[in-house]
XYZ file of C-alpha atoms in Angstrom:
783
model
C 103.128 169.893 96.178
C 104.993 168.059 93.486
C 104.195 165.843 90.518
C 107.022 164.011 88.814
C 107.198 161.194 86.209
C 109.974 158.827 87.255
C 110.078 156.022 84.556
C 108.439 155.291 81.194
C 105.301 153.102 80.758
C 106.980 149.854 79.548
C 109.043 149.513 82.586
C 105.917 149.859 84.643
C 104.188 147.173 82.667
C 107.223 144.917 83.342
C 106.862 145.568 87.046
C 103.193 144.777 87.012
C 103.876 141.547 85.136
C 106.268 140.451 87.828
C 103.797 141.394 90.544
C 101.179 139.314 88.827
C 103.554 136.330 88.858
C 104.289 136.759 92.496
C 100.502 136.958 93.051
C 99.773 133.640 91.325
C 99.611 130.695 93.679
C 102.831 128.691 93.453
C 102.302 124.989 94.161
C 105.571 123.136 94.701
C 108.621 123.399 96.922
C 108.151 126.286 99.264
C 111.205 128.337 99.122
C 111.769 131.617 100.851
C 112.194 134.587 98.445
C 115.821 135.589 97.844
C 114.976 139.308 98.059
C 112.408 140.868 100.400
C 110.416 143.986 99.849
C 110.381 146.194 102.879
C 107.040 147.241 104.212
C 106.161 150.783 103.434
C 106.689 152.900 106.548
C 103.232 154.338 106.383
C 101.578 150.908 105.988
C 103.905 149.618 108.808
C 102.549 152.344 111.109
C 98.917 152.579 110.203
C 97.737 149.071 109.026
C 97.790 147.232 112.381
C 95.415 150.010 113.698
C 92.737 148.475 111.499
C 93.038 144.837 112.463
C 89.777 143.197 113.399
C 89.895 142.453 117.168
C 87.258 140.586 119.217
C 87.522 140.107 122.974
C 84.728 137.559 123.305
C 83.806 134.246 121.660
C 81.185 133.863 118.944
C 77.787 132.162 118.907
C 77.845 130.753 115.481
C 79.329 131.067 112.018
C 78.073 134.604 111.643
C 80.802 135.452 114.171
C 83.599 134.130 112.033
C 86.498 135.717 110.446
C 87.671 134.837 106.997
C 91.186 133.562 106.073
C 92.333 132.588 102.675
C 95.141 132.517 100.108
C 93.001 133.320 97.059
C 91.908 129.681 96.479
C 91.867 127.767 99.768
C 90.063 129.537 102.552
C 88.127 129.052 105.890
C 85.717 130.689 108.232
C 87.412 130.798 111.604
C 85.552 131.279 114.957
C 85.539 129.974 118.608
C 82.179 128.672 119.861
C 82.129 127.209 123.358
C 85.267 125.306 123.957
C 85.974 124.643 120.200
C 88.107 126.499 117.583
C 86.265 125.863 114.364
C 87.444 126.136 110.745
C 84.801 125.766 107.968
C 86.876 124.792 104.970
C 86.387 125.970 101.426
C 88.133 126.208 98.072
C 87.462 128.194 94.863
C 87.710 125.115 92.692
C 85.631 122.688 94.670
C 82.761 122.323 92.167
C 80.224 119.514 92.888
C 78.117 117.744 90.305
C 75.105 120.142 90.612
C 77.386 123.087 89.526
C 77.666 124.424 92.981
C 80.695 125.552 94.875
C 80.940 123.060 97.832
C 82.352 123.251 101.269
C 85.204 120.814 102.095
C 84.164 120.100 105.669
C 84.732 121.504 109.082
C 87.760 121.146 111.460
C 86.973 121.283 115.120
C 89.852 121.834 117.548
C 89.914 121.424 121.220
C 92.685 121.795 123.765
C 93.623 120.289 127.131
C 93.671 122.180 129.397
C 90.763 124.067 127.802
C 91.905 127.681 127.326
C 88.300 128.923 126.594
C 86.770 128.018 129.857
C 88.666 130.806 131.813
C 90.960 133.628 131.406
C 91.079 136.406 128.849
C 90.151 136.054 125.248
C 91.231 137.646 122.080
C 90.725 136.910 118.388
C 92.567 139.168 115.958
C 92.609 139.343 112.213
C 96.059 140.717 111.439
C 95.987 142.292 107.970
C 99.729 142.834 107.414
C 100.517 139.261 108.311
C 97.513 137.666 106.651
C 96.602 135.548 109.667
C 94.153 135.157 112.517
C 95.603 134.922 116.119
C 93.405 133.592 118.953
C 94.833 133.969 122.408
C 93.023 132.682 125.422
C 93.272 130.887 128.757
C 95.617 131.293 131.812
C 97.088 128.037 132.756
C 98.517 128.015 130.352
C 97.672 130.857 127.925
C 97.601 129.306 124.471
C 98.088 131.333 121.294
C 96.987 129.822 117.990
C 97.858 131.323 114.644
C 95.659 130.321 111.616
C 96.885 131.308 108.197
C 96.287 130.218 104.560
C 99.687 129.826 102.982
C 99.927 132.327 100.190
C 102.420 130.049 98.328
C 100.919 126.628 98.930
C 97.468 124.947 99.044
C 97.548 124.512 102.832
C 95.952 126.204 105.783
C 98.232 126.150 108.909
C 97.240 125.906 112.540
C 100.055 126.690 114.913
C 99.495 126.743 118.693
C 102.079 127.702 121.360
C 102.062 128.195 125.170
C 104.612 128.543 128.032
C 103.918 124.969 129.139
C 102.749 121.778 127.600
C 99.280 121.050 126.348
C 97.524 118.718 123.890
C 95.177 119.200 120.976
C 92.335 117.131 119.399
C 91.278 117.676 115.835
C 87.935 116.446 114.717
C 87.003 116.422 111.046
C 83.250 117.048 110.545
C 81.902 115.679 107.360
C 79.303 118.133 106.170
C 77.987 115.787 103.417
C 77.904 112.392 105.248
C 74.864 110.941 103.489
C 73.239 111.114 100.101
C 70.279 113.580 99.712
C 68.153 112.414 96.861
C 65.387 115.164 97.098
C 66.951 118.453 98.232
C 64.756 121.522 98.117
C 64.349 123.094 94.688
C 63.577 126.496 96.188
C 65.713 129.584 96.766
C 67.721 129.491 93.504
C 70.528 127.348 94.858
C 70.355 124.735 91.998
C 70.220 127.301 89.193
C 71.546 125.099 86.459
C 69.116 122.235 87.058
C 65.970 123.996 88.213
C 63.980 126.343 86.273
C 64.088 129.609 88.279
C 60.554 130.756 87.716
C 58.793 127.298 87.802
C 60.874 124.842 89.844
C 58.385 122.059 89.737
C 58.565 121.705 85.980
C 62.331 121.005 85.967
C 63.516 117.793 84.118
C 66.248 116.803 86.523
C 66.050 116.448 90.257
C 69.261 117.591 92.041
C 71.056 115.179 94.080
C 73.649 115.802 96.870
C 76.143 113.030 96.978
C 78.236 112.257 100.187
C 81.826 112.738 100.807
C 84.065 109.687 101.704
C 86.287 109.771 104.770
C 89.218 107.307 104.232
C 91.041 105.444 106.982
C 94.715 106.379 106.990
C 97.460 106.224 109.593
C 98.294 109.430 111.468
C 96.363 111.641 108.962
C 92.830 112.490 108.022
C 91.873 112.060 104.490
C 88.506 112.824 102.719
C 87.234 113.125 99.142
C 84.233 114.190 97.232
C 83.971 112.626 93.809
C 81.754 113.711 90.987
C 80.932 110.417 89.184
C 78.807 112.274 86.689
C 77.015 115.534 86.052
C 74.401 117.120 83.759
C 77.115 118.900 81.709
C 76.086 117.064 78.441
C 72.433 117.681 79.033
C 72.965 121.430 79.713
C 74.980 121.891 76.510
C 72.640 119.886 74.310
C 69.679 121.749 75.776
C 71.233 124.920 74.399
C 72.066 123.484 70.917
C 75.789 122.951 71.691
C 77.685 119.786 71.191
C 79.258 118.818 74.655
C 82.046 116.828 72.865
C 83.498 120.154 71.758
C 84.038 121.533 75.259
C 85.826 120.537 78.435
C 83.484 119.173 81.185
C 84.743 120.813 84.424
C 82.467 118.651 86.704
C 82.558 115.015 85.782
C 85.625 113.206 87.292
C 86.400 116.276 89.550
C 87.733 115.076 92.945
C 88.185 117.484 95.816
C 88.988 117.064 99.476
C 91.755 117.368 101.934
C 94.489 115.850 104.092
C 95.238 116.949 107.672
C 98.403 115.981 109.443
C 100.987 117.361 111.909
C 104.048 116.309 113.796
C 103.131 114.328 116.908
C 99.549 113.766 115.869
C 98.177 110.246 115.687
C 94.754 108.903 114.557
C 92.238 108.018 117.127
C 89.734 107.276 114.366
C 89.307 108.106 110.660
C 87.895 111.491 111.584
C 90.103 112.259 114.701
C 93.658 113.216 115.356
C 95.173 113.569 118.876
C 98.526 115.127 119.788
C 101.027 114.332 122.435
C 101.660 116.826 125.174
C 103.835 119.783 124.001
C 104.287 123.503 124.336
C 104.048 123.795 120.469
C 101.668 122.142 118.017
C 101.245 122.389 114.352
C 98.667 121.092 111.994
C 98.606 121.490 108.246
C 95.353 121.307 106.290
C 96.071 120.624 102.551
C 93.222 120.979 100.128
C 93.121 119.819 96.537
C 90.794 119.688 93.566
C 91.544 117.953 90.262
C 89.722 116.298 87.334
C 90.591 112.659 86.606
C 88.187 110.251 84.817
C 90.540 107.243 85.055
C 89.693 104.173 87.276
C 92.822 104.887 89.284
C 91.608 108.366 90.221
C 91.754 107.909 93.953
C 95.383 106.622 94.009
C 96.438 109.420 91.760
C 94.628 112.160 93.629
C 95.954 110.827 96.980
C 99.544 110.582 95.689
C 99.249 114.277 94.439
C 97.980 115.658 97.723
C 100.299 113.566 99.809
C 103.197 114.835 97.857
C 102.090 118.532 98.351
C 101.412 117.970 102.047
C 104.620 116.165 102.472
C 106.757 118.975 101.050
C 104.917 121.557 103.015
C 105.221 119.371 106.228
C 108.938 119.017 105.755
C 109.508 122.759 105.662
C 109.949 124.728 108.821
C 107.024 127.062 109.648
C 109.404 129.991 109.747
C 110.390 129.371 106.124
C 106.796 129.101 105.045
C 105.791 132.084 106.947
C 108.555 134.307 105.582
C 107.314 133.562 102.035
C 103.691 133.979 103.084
C 104.330 137.369 104.688
C 106.420 138.579 101.814
C 103.251 138.120 99.652
C 101.245 140.211 101.917
C 103.927 142.905 102.329
C 104.032 143.327 98.505
C 100.182 143.318 98.406
C 99.834 146.098 101.002
C 102.708 148.110 99.559
C 100.774 148.110 96.243
C 98.161 150.577 97.401
C 96.717 152.080 100.567
C 94.315 154.718 101.891
C 94.528 155.888 105.491
C 91.959 158.612 106.073
C 91.459 160.374 109.496
C 89.600 163.294 110.911
C 86.329 161.836 112.357
C 84.721 158.464 113.020
C 83.427 158.333 109.470
C 87.065 158.663 108.123
C 88.085 155.700 110.312
C 84.997 153.621 109.224
C 85.790 154.110 105.541
C 89.399 153.401 105.985
C 88.748 150.086 107.779
C 86.028 149.207 105.302
C 88.392 149.850 102.318
C 91.201 147.890 103.831
C 89.058 144.798 104.675
C 87.168 145.019 101.353
C 90.530 144.732 99.647
C 91.605 141.980 101.992
C 88.427 139.864 101.219
C 89.187 140.261 97.556
C 92.670 138.928 97.894
C 91.793 135.944 100.108
C 89.216 134.670 97.506
C 90.472 136.046 94.245
C 93.118 133.811 92.733
C 91.236 130.734 91.486
C 91.996 130.473 87.704
C 89.086 131.254 85.463
C 86.660 131.360 88.508
C 85.736 134.910 89.655
C 84.792 135.870 93.140
C 81.183 135.030 93.868
C 79.249 138.149 94.622
C 76.969 136.514 97.078
C 79.138 135.222 99.935
C 82.509 134.650 98.098
C 84.006 131.489 99.671
C 82.536 132.157 103.053
C 78.689 131.149 102.875
C 77.357 129.556 105.959
C 75.098 126.998 104.275
C 71.977 125.754 106.055
C 71.306 122.935 108.540
C 70.232 120.645 105.702
C 72.454 121.938 102.863
C 75.990 122.983 103.696
C 76.505 124.323 100.153
C 73.428 126.454 99.954
C 73.930 129.853 98.244
C 71.285 132.108 96.903
C 71.438 132.851 93.165
C 74.053 130.150 92.580
C 75.464 131.399 89.311
C 77.469 134.309 87.937
C 75.393 137.448 87.499
C 76.947 140.031 85.301
C 75.582 143.067 87.104
C 76.645 141.938 90.464
C 80.038 140.306 90.056
C 81.437 143.335 88.281
C 81.765 145.567 91.371
C 84.800 143.739 92.849
C 86.634 143.938 89.615
C 86.030 147.604 88.805
C 87.293 148.306 92.362
C 90.685 146.594 91.553
C 91.899 149.020 88.888
C 92.647 152.008 91.204
C 94.123 149.621 93.950
C 96.551 148.106 91.293
C 95.328 144.618 91.973
C 95.617 143.640 88.327
C 96.679 140.051 89.037
C 93.332 139.518 90.933
C 91.513 140.702 87.882
C 92.615 137.810 85.645
C 90.167 135.116 86.878
C 87.300 137.402 85.862
C 88.732 138.080 82.350
C 89.795 134.557 81.879
C 86.385 133.101 82.536
C 85.232 134.962 79.486
C 88.401 134.462 77.356
C 88.239 130.666 78.023
C 84.542 130.469 76.990
C 84.938 132.748 73.935
C 84.373 129.687 71.640
C 81.261 128.756 73.428
C 79.969 132.312 73.363
C 80.468 132.390 69.546
C 78.797 129.006 69.114
C 75.921 130.123 71.256
C 75.265 133.089 68.770
C 75.431 130.753 65.956
C 73.116 128.188 67.561
C 70.513 130.816 68.740
C 70.601 133.452 65.970
C 72.957 132.264 63.240
C 70.083 131.948 60.740
C 68.143 134.881 62.057
C 65.442 134.457 64.750
C 62.138 135.787 65.741
C 62.073 137.508 69.207
C 59.216 138.872 71.322
C 56.673 141.071 69.604
C 57.293 139.133 66.448
C 60.448 141.034 65.709
C 62.476 139.215 63.105
C 66.256 139.592 63.592
C 68.903 139.165 60.867
C 71.544 136.312 60.972
C 73.953 137.177 63.823
C 77.620 136.379 64.441
C 80.130 137.297 67.042
C 79.922 136.321 70.837
C 77.491 136.981 73.569
C 77.432 135.940 77.215
C 74.102 136.028 79.083
C 73.466 138.150 82.146
C 73.160 134.981 84.260
C 76.094 132.764 83.317
C 77.305 129.379 84.522
C 80.701 128.267 85.465
C 82.042 127.473 82.050
C 80.199 130.174 80.115
C 76.939 128.513 79.516
C 73.524 130.067 79.868
C 72.386 128.830 83.217
C 69.943 126.041 82.635
C 67.253 127.367 84.995
C 67.257 130.759 83.370
C 67.417 129.279 79.843
C 64.555 126.950 80.789
C 64.397 123.143 80.619
C 60.921 123.052 79.202
C 61.538 123.823 75.604
C 58.374 122.558 74.044
C 57.341 124.911 71.340
C 60.173 127.318 72.081
C 62.852 128.431 69.682
C 66.533 128.036 70.589
C 66.999 131.776 71.222
C 64.217 132.012 73.738
C 65.162 132.417 77.519
C 62.577 131.407 80.095
C 63.960 133.893 82.673
C 61.611 136.909 82.194
C 63.784 139.156 84.501
C 66.914 138.819 82.471
C 65.739 137.737 78.966
C 67.110 140.733 76.958
C 69.884 141.918 79.285
C 73.138 142.157 77.258
C 74.926 145.161 78.757
C 77.352 142.909 80.628
C 79.084 142.241 77.324
C 79.989 145.819 76.508
C 80.673 146.544 80.113
C 83.232 143.729 80.087
C 84.888 145.119 76.964
C 84.951 148.592 78.648
C 86.679 147.207 81.747
C 89.246 145.474 79.579
C 89.926 148.740 77.723
C 90.258 150.492 81.124
C 92.680 147.762 82.168
C 94.826 148.474 79.207
C 94.727 152.201 79.806
C 95.807 151.669 83.439
C 98.502 149.112 82.622
C 99.562 149.452 78.985
C 99.868 145.650 78.966
C 100.171 144.800 75.221
C 100.102 140.983 75.767
C 96.793 141.457 77.630
C 95.504 143.467 74.724
C 96.564 140.937 72.124
C 95.518 137.856 74.049
C 92.486 138.879 75.905
C 91.080 142.336 75.111
C 91.020 142.160 71.317
C 89.714 138.582 70.923
C 86.816 139.186 73.094
C 86.132 142.826 71.967
C 86.179 141.916 68.214
C 83.468 139.310 68.763
C 81.276 141.448 71.108
C 81.230 144.304 68.625
C 80.380 141.918 65.768
C 77.511 140.550 67.841
C 76.070 144.042 68.569
C 76.514 145.054 64.946
C 74.929 142.046 63.334
C 72.332 141.136 65.924
C 69.720 143.864 65.157
C 68.040 145.408 62.308
C 69.056 148.871 61.104
C 66.807 151.889 61.287
C 67.831 154.831 58.991
C 71.214 153.182 58.693
C 71.720 152.924 62.566
C 71.673 149.897 64.824
C 68.308 149.514 66.306
C 68.560 147.482 69.497
C 65.021 146.067 69.997
C 63.617 144.326 71.936
C 65.790 144.971 74.957
C 65.794 145.405 78.707
C 67.314 148.155 80.896
C 67.748 146.426 84.236
C 65.269 143.718 85.160
C 62.142 146.000 85.312
C 62.226 148.093 82.168
C 61.464 145.908 79.188
C 60.739 145.796 75.431
C 62.821 148.951 74.981
C 64.656 150.404 71.973
C 68.326 151.402 72.283
C 68.793 151.257 76.167
C 71.372 153.553 77.485
C 73.689 150.934 79.039
C 74.050 149.058 75.747
C 74.368 152.115 73.470
C 76.810 153.716 75.821
C 78.798 150.618 76.350
C 79.055 149.902 72.645
C 79.989 153.503 71.861
C 82.777 153.376 74.634
C 84.027 150.052 73.335
C 84.174 151.040 69.625
C 85.862 154.531 70.394
C 88.265 152.724 72.771
C 89.186 150.093 70.125
C 89.779 152.822 67.516
C 92.047 154.691 70.008
C 94.320 151.692 70.552
C 97.843 151.916 69.219
C 97.788 150.922 65.450
C 100.488 148.423 66.173
C 97.992 146.254 68.133
C 95.264 146.246 65.521
C 94.858 145.529 61.857
C 93.788 147.914 59.120
C 90.805 145.607 58.589
C 89.948 145.940 62.318
C 90.067 149.771 62.135
C 88.107 150.023 58.990
C 85.287 147.736 60.391
C 85.116 149.511 63.743
C 84.951 152.856 61.863
C 82.005 151.487 59.926
C 80.224 150.267 63.102
C 80.919 153.787 64.621
C 78.864 155.191 61.710
C 76.105 152.808 62.608
C 75.959 153.694 66.311
C 72.686 155.235 67.554
C 72.872 158.457 69.394
C 73.222 158.197 73.124
C 69.746 158.438 74.468
C 69.793 161.915 75.979
C 67.046 164.296 75.933
C 64.193 165.981 77.690
C 61.465 163.669 76.665
C 60.818 160.219 75.040
C 61.035 161.690 71.602
C 64.162 163.729 72.142
C 67.281 161.923 71.108
C 69.445 164.487 69.440
C 73.003 165.573 70.280
C 72.199 169.131 71.226
C 71.931 169.124 75.055
C 69.897 171.659 76.990
C 69.167 172.358 80.686
C 66.235 169.957 80.729
C 67.968 167.013 79.155
C 68.751 163.963 81.053
C 70.592 160.617 80.562
C 67.558 158.590 79.507
C 66.917 154.914 80.129
C 66.472 154.292 76.448
C 65.697 156.108 73.232
C 62.172 154.863 73.669
C 61.862 155.617 77.437
C 62.654 158.940 79.187
C 63.057 157.378 82.687
C 62.097 153.961 83.689
C 61.294 152.569 87.118
C 64.104 150.080 87.541
C 66.162 151.192 90.560
C 69.359 149.884 89.037
C 69.434 153.212 87.180
C 71.125 151.891 84.035
C 70.644 155.271 82.462
C 73.613 156.417 84.655
C 76.019 153.834 83.175
C 77.871 156.629 81.153
C 78.827 158.013 84.540
C 79.711 154.635 86.272
C 81.153 152.420 85.041
C 81.986 153.911 81.563
C 83.369 157.251 82.520
C 81.842 159.096 79.579
C 80.380 161.762 81.802
C 81.620 162.949 85.207
C 84.138 165.088 87.059
C 86.487 166.866 84.801
C 84.395 166.287 81.663
C 81.902 168.016 79.454
C 78.230 168.212 80.231
C 78.733 167.594 84.080
C 75.515 169.489 85.023
C 73.485 167.133 82.759
C 75.066 164.113 84.374
C 74.505 165.526 87.863
C 70.938 166.386 87.249
C 70.351 162.879 85.939
C 71.861 161.430 89.157
C 69.608 163.721 91.291
C 66.565 162.464 89.457
C 67.568 158.850 89.875
C 65.117 156.053 91.110
C 65.438 154.125 94.430
C 67.684 156.652 96.210
C 69.383 155.278 99.356
C 68.245 154.905 102.028
C 64.733 154.457 100.509
C 66.217 151.774 98.197
C 68.076 149.462 100.569
C 69.082 146.797 98.066
C 72.488 145.215 98.559
C 73.682 146.450 95.209
C 72.676 150.038 95.713
C 75.652 151.905 94.067
C 74.655 155.548 94.489
C 78.164 156.075 96.045
C 79.904 155.235 92.839
C 77.978 157.872 90.833
C 78.333 160.522 93.335
C 82.044 160.011 93.668
C 82.487 159.896 89.808
C 80.552 163.156 89.552
C 82.783 164.793 92.122
C 79.955 165.411 94.570
C 81.807 165.736 97.812
C 79.082 165.744 100.508
C 76.915 163.215 98.635
C 79.728 160.922 97.948
C 80.855 160.987 101.565
C 77.376 160.090 102.854
C 76.857 157.275 100.288
C 80.276 155.854 100.820
C 79.948 155.857 104.575
C 76.648 153.955 104.156
C 78.221 151.521 101.741
C 80.318 150.419 104.677
C 77.371 150.141 106.939
C 77.227 146.985 109.181
C 75.573 143.715 108.042
C 74.375 140.623 109.961
C 77.913 139.326 110.358
C 80.207 140.279 113.162
C 83.244 140.772 110.830
C 83.818 144.308 109.305
C 84.654 143.066 105.853
C 81.244 141.477 105.365
C 78.446 143.923 104.494
C 74.714 143.539 104.282
C 73.665 140.455 102.194
C 69.862 140.193 102.365
C 68.177 139.319 99.064
C 71.522 138.580 97.457
C 72.788 136.130 100.119
C 75.056 136.183 103.097
C 77.625 137.436 103.819
C 77.306 140.473 101.646
C 80.229 141.454 99.274
C 78.700 144.013 96.902
C 78.310 146.919 99.303
C 81.977 146.722 100.352
C 83.139 146.591 96.760
C 80.838 149.597 95.941
C 82.383 151.531 98.850
C 85.885 150.580 97.787
C 85.191 151.902 94.127
C 83.698 155.140 95.518
C 86.321 156.009 98.091
C 89.049 155.584 95.562
C 87.176 157.905 93.128
C 86.679 160.383 95.813
C 90.440 160.520 96.226
C 91.879 159.982 92.670
C 89.708 159.747 89.500
C 90.427 159.933 85.789
C 89.174 163.041 84.159
C 89.085 164.005 80.378
C 91.869 162.667 78.239
C 95.123 161.930 80.132
C 94.119 163.982 83.216
C 93.609 162.505 86.711
C 91.862 164.471 89.495
C 93.460 164.309 92.820
C 90.995 164.915 95.824
C 88.222 164.656 93.331
C 85.453 164.609 95.976
C 87.514 164.460 99.117
C 86.114 166.188 102.268
C 87.920 169.018 103.692
C 87.986 167.705 107.226
C 89.545 164.320 106.200
C 93.306 164.079 106.285
C 94.697 161.283 104.220
C 97.785 159.292 103.322
C 97.454 157.194 100.124
C 98.939 155.268 97.278
C 96.646 154.601 94.280
C 96.924 153.675 90.564
C 95.467 155.620 87.598
C 95.615 155.783 83.910
C 98.805 155.671 81.767
C 100.385 153.434 84.321
C 100.746 156.093 86.932
C 101.022 155.487 90.624
C 100.077 158.487 92.756
C 101.354 158.468 96.344
C 101.069 161.370 98.860
C 99.057 163.020 101.531
C 96.774 165.841 102.425
C 97.152 167.069 106.004
C 95.434 170.120 107.339
C 94.533 171.115 103.765
C 98.204 170.902 102.485
C 98.698 168.362 99.687
C 102.036 166.626 98.853
C 102.338 163.890 96.226
C 104.542 162.237 93.697
C 103.744 160.533 90.421
C 105.427 157.635 88.873
C 106.056 156.377 86.290
C 103.748 157.332 83.289
C 102.774 160.502 81.537
C 99.705 162.771 81.843
C 98.477 165.643 83.939
C 97.342 165.635 87.454
C 94.598 168.195 88.552
C 94.463 168.861 92.249
C 91.151 169.859 93.417
C 90.308 171.511 96.850
C 86.928 170.247 97.982
């Protein structure tokens, strides 16, 4: 085995910056790249083996495959004699603060290829496309792909002899709905989550408009108003000081293709040809002017015209170059038994689903269905828990560090960075003059920034969790009893940002994103609570949703400790002396990590009966989120290659809600087992994280209570599998084959701390690997 460092860190950072630029969605003239990266030979050989292949049609949308370019996307399936595309976009926000569908495209062919002959539908990972082949006279092959460089979904059909196509646009919001159901948490900004009937504002679903145009289909949804101002004023914030992302937003699409003519304003028909092409261009923009439609149409027509005038081969070359670079960035191909194949396919498709929905600026991937929710018969935009939940949305982004998908992490970070001013103003409005919390606890005047556990699109506290009925309630009071004192998402965010810097060394990121956010989060934690014996006394607080009115919960204490220590360890050139002096002072005020053998035991001398506690005031709670284990995952303060591994392992073994007893969609036992280096347990839990859900497609996991299709289990499995293979240990060490089963061979390429990329294999127990470019040690473990 070998381990070599090929280049220094700054060069690696420059390479990552270039990759991030390539990853950004370029809207403009589609030009083929001048230089093409060759596909890695291992990827070239192995990746096609894990394509998703179906040999029968589907019954409904739960039998759909996803396609997307990170912003524009579609569910694709064949039902009866119709190829269907349910269209979506990561920036299509309607007036109720819900991510809306853009409509459905139904495609039929003559002669009908789906009435006889063979059938195959294949999601081709390497090419980033879905290929449907069916029929016999003629056999028609249709390729559907969301252009990685343009806001367009292409549908290209070819056959040995001529055929014709009909494209029908289905308006999913044809009429106004003035009294939609308030249940099931789909209108979380407008409807009180715990008492829907008392809400002030009734949601209203407004219709889309289908316009009449020649030889093209054009439709729009227009937000003429919203409740942005009311949401902001409700929370003591002046709406004039912030950008309204809803009012004046217009989204919709344009469909056209050579040889297609309009039969109606919702139908295109083609002439007879052996080759057909349709382009579906989608667009969303904010314009409050009276001339909004003309400007919106001019913009989308220009984009569609440029794409339409470009040969498919040119577009496809640039598109596939993006996917080549993506798959070259990291890979895991395990073999040895059926479970090895299962986790390999699960990991690949989890990464694919992140990429096809993860490039919308400042808008993270939705944990509950991403861009691919099916809606209901009466509400096409229905989504459970229609907001951003800190606990749930984090999994996808923790998973991106080892896979090196740093560009895909930016929308997550940028949502917080762009709302930093609001988060600071919220603290000032709620606690700036001190405030009284539950149990008559009087808190001092607070400063800094805080984002709530349940957060809205632009960083607001979600109206339904904050509560619309404020009679007799102070500004700082949240009506949502399940999340009222959940703050750990703030220090988990700063910990992830610190890890991002540790992985990339990106100094621009540190200066522009990490430090502005972390400074204010630390200040909030330092000023928000009273001191007890000179230490921060976090009370009243929650640990998870179920353990309440606690003092110094583990997740917050550990997260703040990790953040402060991480900030103090940054290069001095990035921070000021005033920063370092203040953080050192805060470090002196940090309470001990709540570790001990009883509720009263919170010292720093650890014995065999000590455990990671839920809080300093609670030995072990009943909440099955197991936030006492946060120092293992996600914070990496305890675990494989680090001190007190026995203490952490015993704490994991004593956890609540063990899978399979606890079947929640967010069950993340796999991450803890992998971080602890528990090979057999990690293998079992990771295989189960890739268990089948209700949907036909491999990349969609169980959804259940969180909503369909499920995303969390797949992201959790992705985190765990990566940690089983390569996991940071103490200091600059990285542990290779950290919890890797003996009977699984593997070929891999993953990222780790200090800007290192580790590529290699383990076959029949013999390991071979290279390391580039950064510095640091690699420990090779034999499981």
